[in-house]
Amino acid sequence: MRLFTPADIDAALNFPGLIETLAEAFRGDAIVPPRTHHPIERPGEDAILLIMPAWSAPDSPTPYIGTKIVSVFFGNGARNLPGVMGAYLLMNGATGEPLAVMDGNRLTLWRTAAASALAARFLANPTASKMLMVGAGALAPFLIKAHRAVRPLTDIAIWARRPEAAEAVVAQLAGDGIEARAVTDLEGEARTADIISCATNASEPLIHGRWLKRDAHLDLIGAFTMQMREADADALDRARVIVDSAKAIDEGGDVAIAIAEGSYSADRIAGTLADLCHGRVAGHAEGGEITLFKSVGVSLEDLAAAIAVWDNRPAA
């Protein structure tokens, strides 16, 4: 059994290839059982154990089984540790033999950004050139690089509650030859952005529907509990909404919260990412339509990314 570090995963993946891999996965017939949440009681704080399995279709010529195990410790910020950590176990789908353990955090960064870019490939204006990245955490550079793989971005702005965090991402991207700028006027930048991608821990909406211009595409990633929210109900009301899976209806923030409070109805959701990939729902529409993609994470994405890492591994 092999261990794949973050550096190994980075060496094995690129966004154009992974985005297409995810598209093929969503068009396929992999088995994706419901993920399970297990509350963990700890003195003075809450924690969650999340288990996300998936495996190849029965008729797959090269079958695999994969499971991501994730811990969410909400008090880790005070310990200077990531709140979410995990590992991915990839197994031979014909024999059950364990093949690899992969860094779960790095794999999640790659697949999450690739899924958002896949949605944008369908939904964002093909000429979209201006992107606003809201949040300056670990996902920010991945999301920017992923969206650059599907749209001709020439103006990339980064906003964060702490301006120095946005400046740090700008410097990191510069090291990769990508020009970006740190900004402090969230509303002003949001009003002119073609693509807005949000990956934050916000508990109150940062993006308001009244700010969104015609043809804008809003990408919501960060709100993964019912206590978190990145966009208000007006943003949902003005947009054609696509979700990565039906779990967005009752899990995570944004869409699920709006449904629970009665400001949005589940029957208004246009479809899922799989529907887009199968052509069951339309992609970008001319005429100024606002689109919105809500991601809560799908274990199919982890499986597809892990298989791609395994297939691109160097010889032992």
XYZ file of C-alpha atoms in Angstrom:
316
model
C 0.000 0.000 0.000
C 1.336 3.411 -0.981
C 1.141 6.739 0.816
C 0.468 9.876 -1.237
C 1.556 13.162 0.306
C 0.248 16.596 -0.760
C 3.280 16.945 -3.039
C 2.517 13.574 -4.659
C -1.073 14.644 -5.316
C 0.048 17.973 -6.780
C 2.448 16.177 -9.108
C -0.273 13.812 -10.333
C -3.055 16.311 -11.081
C -3.737 19.318 -13.288
C -6.982 21.226 -13.569
C -7.826 20.728 -17.248
C -7.432 16.991 -16.821
C -9.201 16.730 -13.459
C -12.148 18.864 -14.579
C -12.711 16.537 -17.525
C -12.255 13.507 -15.256
C -15.026 14.798 -13.001
C -17.278 15.422 -15.995
C -16.816 11.810 -17.069
C -17.463 10.619 -13.512
C -20.746 12.535 -13.279
C -21.804 10.991 -16.601
C -20.935 7.521 -15.306
C -22.634 4.983 -13.077
C -20.482 4.874 -9.949
C -22.229 3.910 -6.715
C -22.419 6.750 -4.194
C -24.024 5.703 -0.881
C -25.159 8.422 1.522
C -22.363 9.887 3.577
C -22.673 9.599 7.328
C -22.107 12.163 10.069
C -21.169 11.102 13.583
C -21.138 13.735 16.333
C -18.102 13.498 18.608
C -18.539 14.803 22.121
C -15.551 16.652 23.504
C -15.406 18.863 26.614
C -16.090 22.447 25.648
C -16.378 21.950 21.875
C -18.204 20.086 19.140
C -16.612 17.782 16.577
C -17.856 15.619 13.697
C -16.597 12.476 12.001
C -17.674 12.361 8.352
C -17.440 9.169 6.253
C -17.828 9.447 2.460
C -17.749 6.174 0.456
C -18.075 5.516 -3.294
C -17.160 2.713 -5.667
C -17.027 1.950 -9.354
C -19.991 0.606 -11.302
C -20.333 -3.207 -11.280
C -19.361 -3.462 -14.956
C -16.286 -1.255 -14.665
C -13.252 -2.903 -16.299
C -10.982 -1.506 -13.572
C -13.090 -1.120 -10.442
C -12.130 0.799 -7.329
C -13.567 1.404 -3.865
C -12.819 4.623 -2.036
C -13.651 6.143 1.327
C -12.792 9.550 2.704
C -12.712 9.894 6.465
C -12.861 13.472 7.663
C -12.732 15.025 11.111
C -14.209 18.465 11.754
C -13.006 20.034 15.008
C -14.512 23.492 15.350
C -12.054 24.541 18.051
C -8.928 23.844 16.028
C -8.524 27.459 14.985
C -7.467 28.277 18.535
C -4.883 25.491 18.287
C -3.501 26.875 15.025
C -4.686 23.703 13.283
C -7.033 23.195 10.309
C -10.627 22.651 11.372
C -11.104 19.936 8.753
C -8.615 17.088 8.325
C -8.821 13.652 6.789
C -7.445 10.798 4.734
C -8.584 8.907 1.658
C -8.366 5.128 1.347
C -8.368 3.719 -2.203
C -8.950 -0.015 -2.655
C -9.024 -2.496 -5.513
C -12.708 -2.845 -6.394
C -12.308 -6.453 -7.566
C -10.507 -7.836 -4.511
C -10.863 -5.244 -1.747
C -7.082 -4.918 -1.472
C -6.015 -1.543 -0.040
C -3.954 0.299 -2.624
C -3.236 3.720 -1.226
C -3.810 6.226 1.530
C -3.880 9.815 0.289
C -3.774 13.146 2.074
C -7.483 13.902 2.377
C -7.138 17.656 2.692
C -5.076 18.032 -0.476
C -7.336 15.735 -2.461
C -10.357 17.727 -1.259
C -8.809 21.036 -2.353
C -8.228 19.722 -5.856
C -11.614 18.058 -6.326
C -13.618 20.910 -4.769
C -12.013 23.520 -7.006
C -12.353 21.278 -10.063
C -16.067 20.704 -9.371
C -16.697 24.442 -9.122
C -14.822 25.038 -12.356
C -16.780 22.231 -14.028
C -20.014 23.971 -13.062
C -18.639 27.290 -14.312
C -17.678 25.648 -17.602
C -21.388 25.121 -18.169
C -22.886 28.131 -16.397
C -20.542 31.125 -16.579
C -20.485 33.494 -19.534
C -17.941 32.073 -22.029
C -16.305 35.509 -22.204
C -16.084 35.937 -18.407
C -12.846 37.779 -17.659
C -13.242 39.218 -14.153
C -13.265 36.974 -11.084
C -13.772 37.930 -7.453
C -12.438 35.430 -4.937
C -14.133 35.889 -1.554
C -11.993 34.282 1.107
C -8.250 33.745 1.352
C -8.002 30.287 2.863
C -6.357 27.182 1.432
C -9.016 26.811 -1.267
C -8.576 30.291 -2.740
C -5.554 29.661 -5.008
C -6.999 26.326 -6.118
C -10.323 27.910 -7.082
C -8.603 30.681 -9.006
C -6.400 28.244 -10.919
C -9.359 25.963 -11.642
C -11.530 28.788 -12.998
C -8.614 30.021 -15.125
C -8.681 26.605 -16.786
C -12.240 27.131 -18.066
C -12.622 30.900 -18.590
C -10.341 33.647 -20.015
C -9.745 35.473 -16.736
C -7.680 38.648 -16.979
C -8.701 40.433 -13.763
C -8.635 38.481 -10.496
C -9.558 40.245 -7.246
C -9.245 38.667 -3.790
C -11.195 39.883 -0.749
C -10.794 38.639 2.809
C -11.835 39.908 6.221
C -8.135 40.264 6.967
C -6.525 42.207 4.096
C -3.135 40.692 4.885
C -4.568 37.237 4.130
C -5.670 38.391 0.678
C -2.220 39.905 0.105
C -0.637 36.569 1.024
C -2.689 34.737 -1.624
C -1.754 37.409 -4.184
C 1.921 36.765 -3.409
C 1.443 33.007 -3.597
C -0.210 33.270 -6.996
C 2.524 35.618 -8.229
C 4.990 32.843 -7.508
C 3.048 30.718 -9.984
C 2.999 33.480 -12.594
C -0.628 34.484 -11.951
C -1.443 38.155 -11.469
C -4.112 39.048 -8.902
C -4.919 41.980 -6.635
C -6.089 42.263 -3.045
C -9.191 44.417 -2.570
C -11.174 45.860 0.345
C -14.370 47.058 -1.392
C -16.393 43.834 -1.445
C -19.609 45.361 -2.764
C -17.891 47.372 -5.491
C -15.958 44.368 -6.758
C -18.998 42.072 -6.552
C -21.086 44.460 -8.634
C -18.686 44.213 -11.585
C -17.480 40.589 -11.322
C -18.340 37.999 -13.969
C -17.576 35.133 -11.572
C -17.748 35.335 -7.770
C -16.358 32.357 -5.864
C -16.906 32.178 -2.093
C -14.967 29.908 0.238
C -15.319 31.321 3.751
C -16.510 30.463 7.237
C -19.103 33.246 7.202
C -22.144 32.863 9.423
C -23.958 35.829 7.841
C -24.311 36.543 4.097
C -21.352 38.276 2.495
C -22.818 38.459 -1.023
C -26.194 40.092 -1.604
C -28.402 39.390 -4.584
C -28.910 43.062 -5.334
C -25.178 43.341 -6.075
C -25.139 40.734 -8.842
C -24.917 42.068 -12.364
C -26.536 40.559 -15.432
C -24.756 37.381 -16.534
C -22.907 36.946 -13.224
C -22.075 33.471 -11.968
C -21.962 32.876 -8.191
C -20.014 29.908 -6.815
C -20.781 29.034 -3.159
C -18.516 26.580 -1.372
C -17.754 27.556 2.197
C -21.033 27.195 4.093
C -21.037 23.514 5.075
C -23.247 23.670 8.188
C -26.684 25.102 8.893
C -25.009 27.835 10.940
C -23.049 29.172 7.956
C -24.129 31.354 5.061
C -22.299 33.166 2.246
C -25.151 34.600 0.141
C -28.576 35.951 1.000
C -31.967 34.668 -0.138
C -32.174 37.413 -2.765
C -29.147 35.927 -4.542
C -30.957 32.592 -4.794
C -34.170 34.284 -5.874
C -32.467 36.140 -8.736
C -30.443 33.168 -10.001
C -30.917 29.856 -11.749
C -29.587 27.496 -9.099
C -27.601 24.306 -9.693
C -26.391 22.129 -6.803
C -23.647 19.508 -6.791
C -26.067 16.972 -5.301
C -29.469 16.726 -3.675
C -27.718 16.939 -0.282
C -27.546 20.710 -0.771
C -31.291 20.795 -0.167
C -31.011 19.767 3.481
C -27.331 19.957 4.346
C -24.921 22.876 4.553
C -25.745 26.546 4.432
C -27.124 28.893 1.781
C -29.694 26.819 -0.147
C -30.661 24.575 2.766
C -31.034 27.537 5.120
C -33.172 29.481 2.641
C -35.416 26.447 2.177
C -35.691 25.887 5.936
C -36.645 29.513 6.598
C -39.160 29.540 3.750
C -37.458 32.192 1.613
C -36.683 29.686 -1.172
C -38.313 26.501 -2.431
C -36.509 23.264 -3.310
C -38.636 22.848 -6.436
C -36.991 25.955 -7.886
C -33.584 24.265 -8.093
C -32.854 23.780 -11.792
C -30.815 20.591 -11.361
C -27.563 19.007 -10.234
C -24.041 18.935 -11.599
C -24.792 15.462 -12.962
C -27.781 16.920 -14.828
C -25.475 19.484 -16.425
C -22.952 16.824 -17.429
C -25.686 14.626 -18.928
C -27.239 17.578 -20.785
C -30.514 17.239 -18.914
C -30.463 20.923 -17.978
C -29.159 23.864 -19.979
C -25.863 25.590 -19.332
C -25.231 29.286 -19.884
C -28.168 31.159 -21.363
C -27.884 34.415 -23.272
C -29.801 37.431 -22.094
C -28.379 38.335 -18.720
C -29.332 35.284 -16.662
C -27.618 35.035 -13.271
C -26.453 31.532 -12.344
C -25.530 30.061 -8.960
C -23.728 26.840 -8.049
C -23.874 25.482 -4.507
C -21.304 22.871 -3.521
C -21.555 20.665 -0.439
C -19.135 17.979 -1.645
C -19.794 14.642 -3.317
C -17.857 11.441 -2.627
C -17.914 10.676 -6.363
C -15.552 13.634 -6.820
C -13.125 12.204 -4.260
C -13.169 8.786 -5.913
C -12.556 10.228 -9.376
C -9.703 12.414 -8.125
C -8.112 9.568 -6.160
C -8.235 7.264 -9.194
C -6.594 10.009 -11.272
C -3.802 10.308 -8.692
C -3.348 6.527 -8.679
C -3.325 6.307 -12.477
C -0.720 9.078 -12.723
C 1.558 7.747 -9.985
C 5.242 7.317 -10.774
C 6.587 3.806 -10.962
C 7.509 2.379 -7.581
